[in-house]
CSV table of C-alpha atoms in Angstrom, one decimal:
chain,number,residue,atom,x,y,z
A,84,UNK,CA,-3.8,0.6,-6.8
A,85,UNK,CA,-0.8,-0.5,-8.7
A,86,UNK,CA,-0.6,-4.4,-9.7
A,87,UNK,CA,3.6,-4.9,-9.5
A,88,UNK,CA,5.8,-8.4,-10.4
A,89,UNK,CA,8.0,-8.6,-7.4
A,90,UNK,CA,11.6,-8.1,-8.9
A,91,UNK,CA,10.3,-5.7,-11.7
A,92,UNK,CA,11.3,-1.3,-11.9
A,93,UNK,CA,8.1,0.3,-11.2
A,94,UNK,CA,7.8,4.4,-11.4
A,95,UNK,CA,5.3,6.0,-9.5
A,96,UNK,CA,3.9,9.7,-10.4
A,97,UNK,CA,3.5,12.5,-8.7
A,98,UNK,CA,0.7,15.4,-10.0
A,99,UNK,CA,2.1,17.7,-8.1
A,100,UNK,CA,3.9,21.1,-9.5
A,101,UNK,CA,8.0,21.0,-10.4
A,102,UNK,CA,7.9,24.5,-8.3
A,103,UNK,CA,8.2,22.9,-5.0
A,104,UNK,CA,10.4,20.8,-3.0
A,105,UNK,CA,8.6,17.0,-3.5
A,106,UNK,CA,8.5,14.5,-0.1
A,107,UNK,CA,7.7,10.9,-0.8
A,108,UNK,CA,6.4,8.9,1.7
A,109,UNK,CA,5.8,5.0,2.4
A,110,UNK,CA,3.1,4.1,4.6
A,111,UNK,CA,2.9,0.1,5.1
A,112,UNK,CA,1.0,-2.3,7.8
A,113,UNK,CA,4.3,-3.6,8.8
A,114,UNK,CA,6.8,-0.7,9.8
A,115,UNK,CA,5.8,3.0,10.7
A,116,UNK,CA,5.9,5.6,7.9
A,117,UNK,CA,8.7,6.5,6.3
A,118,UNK,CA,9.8,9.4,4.3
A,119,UNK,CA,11.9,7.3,1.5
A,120,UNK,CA,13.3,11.0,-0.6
A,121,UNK,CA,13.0,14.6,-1.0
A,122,UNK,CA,13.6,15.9,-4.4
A,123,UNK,CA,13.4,19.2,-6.0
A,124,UNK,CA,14.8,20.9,-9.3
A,125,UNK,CA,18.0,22.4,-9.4
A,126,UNK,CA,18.3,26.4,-11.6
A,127,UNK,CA,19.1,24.1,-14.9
A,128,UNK,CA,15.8,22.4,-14.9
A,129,UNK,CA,17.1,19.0,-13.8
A,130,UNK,CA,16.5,16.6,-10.7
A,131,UNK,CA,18.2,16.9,-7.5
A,132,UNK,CA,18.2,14.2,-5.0
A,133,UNK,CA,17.9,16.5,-1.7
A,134,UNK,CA,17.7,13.6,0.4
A,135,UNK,CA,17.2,9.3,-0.3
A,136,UNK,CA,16.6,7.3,2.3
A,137,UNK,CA,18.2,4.2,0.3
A,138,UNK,CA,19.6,5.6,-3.2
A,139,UNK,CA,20.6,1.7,-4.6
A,140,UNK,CA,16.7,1.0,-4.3
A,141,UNK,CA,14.6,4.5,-5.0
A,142,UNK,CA,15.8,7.1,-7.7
A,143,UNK,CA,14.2,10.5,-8.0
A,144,UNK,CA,12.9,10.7,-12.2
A,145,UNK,CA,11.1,13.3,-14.2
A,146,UNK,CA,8.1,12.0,-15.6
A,147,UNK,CA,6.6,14.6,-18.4
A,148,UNK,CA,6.6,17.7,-16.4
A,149,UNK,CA,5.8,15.9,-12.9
A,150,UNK,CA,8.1,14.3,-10.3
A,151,UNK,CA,8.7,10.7,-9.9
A,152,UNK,CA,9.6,7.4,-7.5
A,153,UNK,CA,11.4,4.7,-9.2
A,154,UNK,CA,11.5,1.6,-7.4
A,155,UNK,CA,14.2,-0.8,-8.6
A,156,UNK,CA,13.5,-4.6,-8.3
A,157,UNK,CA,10.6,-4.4,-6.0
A,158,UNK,CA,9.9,-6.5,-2.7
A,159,UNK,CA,8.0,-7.7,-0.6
A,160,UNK,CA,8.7,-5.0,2.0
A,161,UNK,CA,7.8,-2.5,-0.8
A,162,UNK,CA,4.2,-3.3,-0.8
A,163,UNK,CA,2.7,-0.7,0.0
A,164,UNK,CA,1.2,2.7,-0.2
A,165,UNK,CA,3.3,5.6,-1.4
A,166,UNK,CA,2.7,9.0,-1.2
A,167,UNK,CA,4.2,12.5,-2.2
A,168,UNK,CA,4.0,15.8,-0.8
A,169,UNK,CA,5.2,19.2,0.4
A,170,UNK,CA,5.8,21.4,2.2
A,171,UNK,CA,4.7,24.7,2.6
A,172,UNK,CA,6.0,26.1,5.6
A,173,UNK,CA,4.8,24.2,8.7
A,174,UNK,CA,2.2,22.7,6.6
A,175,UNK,CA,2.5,19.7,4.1
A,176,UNK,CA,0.3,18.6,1.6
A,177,UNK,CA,0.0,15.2,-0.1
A,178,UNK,CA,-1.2,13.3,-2.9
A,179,UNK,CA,-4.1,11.1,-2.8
A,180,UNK,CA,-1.2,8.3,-3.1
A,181,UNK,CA,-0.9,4.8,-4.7
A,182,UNK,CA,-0.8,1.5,-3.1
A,183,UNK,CA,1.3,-1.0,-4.9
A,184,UNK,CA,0.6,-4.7,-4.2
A,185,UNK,CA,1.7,-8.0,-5.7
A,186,UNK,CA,0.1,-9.5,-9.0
A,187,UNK,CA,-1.7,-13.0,-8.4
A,188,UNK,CA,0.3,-15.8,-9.2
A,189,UNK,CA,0.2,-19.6,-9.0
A,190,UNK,CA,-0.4,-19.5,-5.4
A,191,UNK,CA,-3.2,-16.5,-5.3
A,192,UNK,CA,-6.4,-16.5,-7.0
A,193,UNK,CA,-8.3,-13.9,-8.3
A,194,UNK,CA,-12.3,-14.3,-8.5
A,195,UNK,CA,-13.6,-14.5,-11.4
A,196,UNK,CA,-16.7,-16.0,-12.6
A,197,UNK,CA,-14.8,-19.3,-14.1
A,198,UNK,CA,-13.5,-19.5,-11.0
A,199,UNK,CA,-17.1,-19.9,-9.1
A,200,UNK,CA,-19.2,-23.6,-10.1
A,201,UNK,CA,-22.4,-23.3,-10.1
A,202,UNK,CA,-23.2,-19.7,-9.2
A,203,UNK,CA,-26.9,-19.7,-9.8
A,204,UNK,CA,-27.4,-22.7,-7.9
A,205,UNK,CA,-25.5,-22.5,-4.8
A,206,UNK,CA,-22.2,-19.9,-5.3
A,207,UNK,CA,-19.4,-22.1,-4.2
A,208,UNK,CA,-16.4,-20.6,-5.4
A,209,UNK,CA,-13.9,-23.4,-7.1
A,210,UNK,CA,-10.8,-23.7,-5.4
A,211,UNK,CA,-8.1,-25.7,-5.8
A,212,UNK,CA,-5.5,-27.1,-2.9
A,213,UNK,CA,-2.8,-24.7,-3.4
A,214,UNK,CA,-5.5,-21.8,-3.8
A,215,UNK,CA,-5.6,-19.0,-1.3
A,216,UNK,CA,-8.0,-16.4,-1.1
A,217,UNK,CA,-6.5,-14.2,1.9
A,218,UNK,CA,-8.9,-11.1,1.9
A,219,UNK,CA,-12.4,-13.6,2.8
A,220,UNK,CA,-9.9,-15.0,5.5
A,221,UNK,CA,-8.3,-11.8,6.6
A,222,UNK,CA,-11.9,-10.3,6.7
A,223,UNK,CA,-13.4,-13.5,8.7
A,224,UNK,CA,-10.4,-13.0,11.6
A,225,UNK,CA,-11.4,-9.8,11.9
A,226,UNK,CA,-14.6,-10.5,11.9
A,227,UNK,CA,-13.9,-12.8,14.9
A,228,UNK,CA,-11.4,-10.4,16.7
A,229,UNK,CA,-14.0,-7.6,16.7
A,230,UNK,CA,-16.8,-10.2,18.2
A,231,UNK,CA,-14.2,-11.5,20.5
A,232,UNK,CA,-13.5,-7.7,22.0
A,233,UNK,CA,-17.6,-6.8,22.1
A,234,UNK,CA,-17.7,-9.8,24.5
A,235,UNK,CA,-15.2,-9.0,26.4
A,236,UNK,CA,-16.8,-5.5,27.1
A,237,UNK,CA,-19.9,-7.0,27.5
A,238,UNK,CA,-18.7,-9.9,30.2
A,239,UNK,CA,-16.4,-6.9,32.3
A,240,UNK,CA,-19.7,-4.4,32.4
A,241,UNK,CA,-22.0,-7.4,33.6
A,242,UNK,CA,-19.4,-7.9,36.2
A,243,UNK,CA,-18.8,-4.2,37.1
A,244,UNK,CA,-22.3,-4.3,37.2
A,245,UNK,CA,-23.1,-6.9,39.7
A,246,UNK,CA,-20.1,-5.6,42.3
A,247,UNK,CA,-22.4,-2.5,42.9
């Protein structure tokens, strides 16, 4: 997990050999995967930009003796996780990947014990009005969307059940 500044350059690393052919790869909740560049190293030892999806936004780096991703001015639609490969004939490996996501700000609060009043006593976590705290509520709606679907099974078998 990688904290980024939306509008900052952030490079992303790839531990995987300068021998091969590199893929990198964008998985997000919000669009399918996409493959964003293929790089690979030319005879003189420098990077060659095979293929780039969008070559104003991602550049192809060297980064010691490993392959790179640089982001330029990150967005909101580059939050996600990134991941580079290859390929080895009809198989492809990849990395264990990184997921990039936004640093708190203003708005988003992280929890920390000076944020929670009175833990001993009764653990209410101090929260102001512009606060949000979107993984409790993201859990909780799941949370409710899972009990929603077990009762929806539940309410079709009893019904299946009493037709026969």
């Amino acid at each position: 997990m990688k904290p980024v500044t939306l509008g900052e350059t952030v490079v992303l690393k790839c531990n995987i050999s300068l021998h091969h052919e590199i893929f990198w790869l964008r998985v997000s909740m919000v669009e399918r995967p996409r493959l964003l560049m293929v790089t690979g190293l030319k005879s003189d030892g420098k990077l060659s930009e095979i293929w780039n999806y969008n070559s104003t936004h991602f550049k192809g780096c060297l980064f010691d003796k490993f392959f790179g991703l640089k982001i330029s001015h990150v967005m909101k639609s580059d939050l996600a996780s990134y991941y580079c490969g290859i390929a080895d004939g009809k198989r492809m490996d990849f990395e264990d990947g990184v997921h990039i996501f936004a640093k708190p700000n203003h708005l988003w609060r992280e929890i920390r014990p000076e944020n929670i009043s009175n833990y001993e006593k009764d653990a209410v976590l101090s929260v102001t009005e512009k606060s949000l705290i979107p993984y409790p509520i993201f859990a909780a709606v799941l949370g409710f969307g899972q009990l929603g679907l077990v009762l929806a099974v539940v309410v079709v078998h009893v019904i299946s059940w009493r037709k026969n």
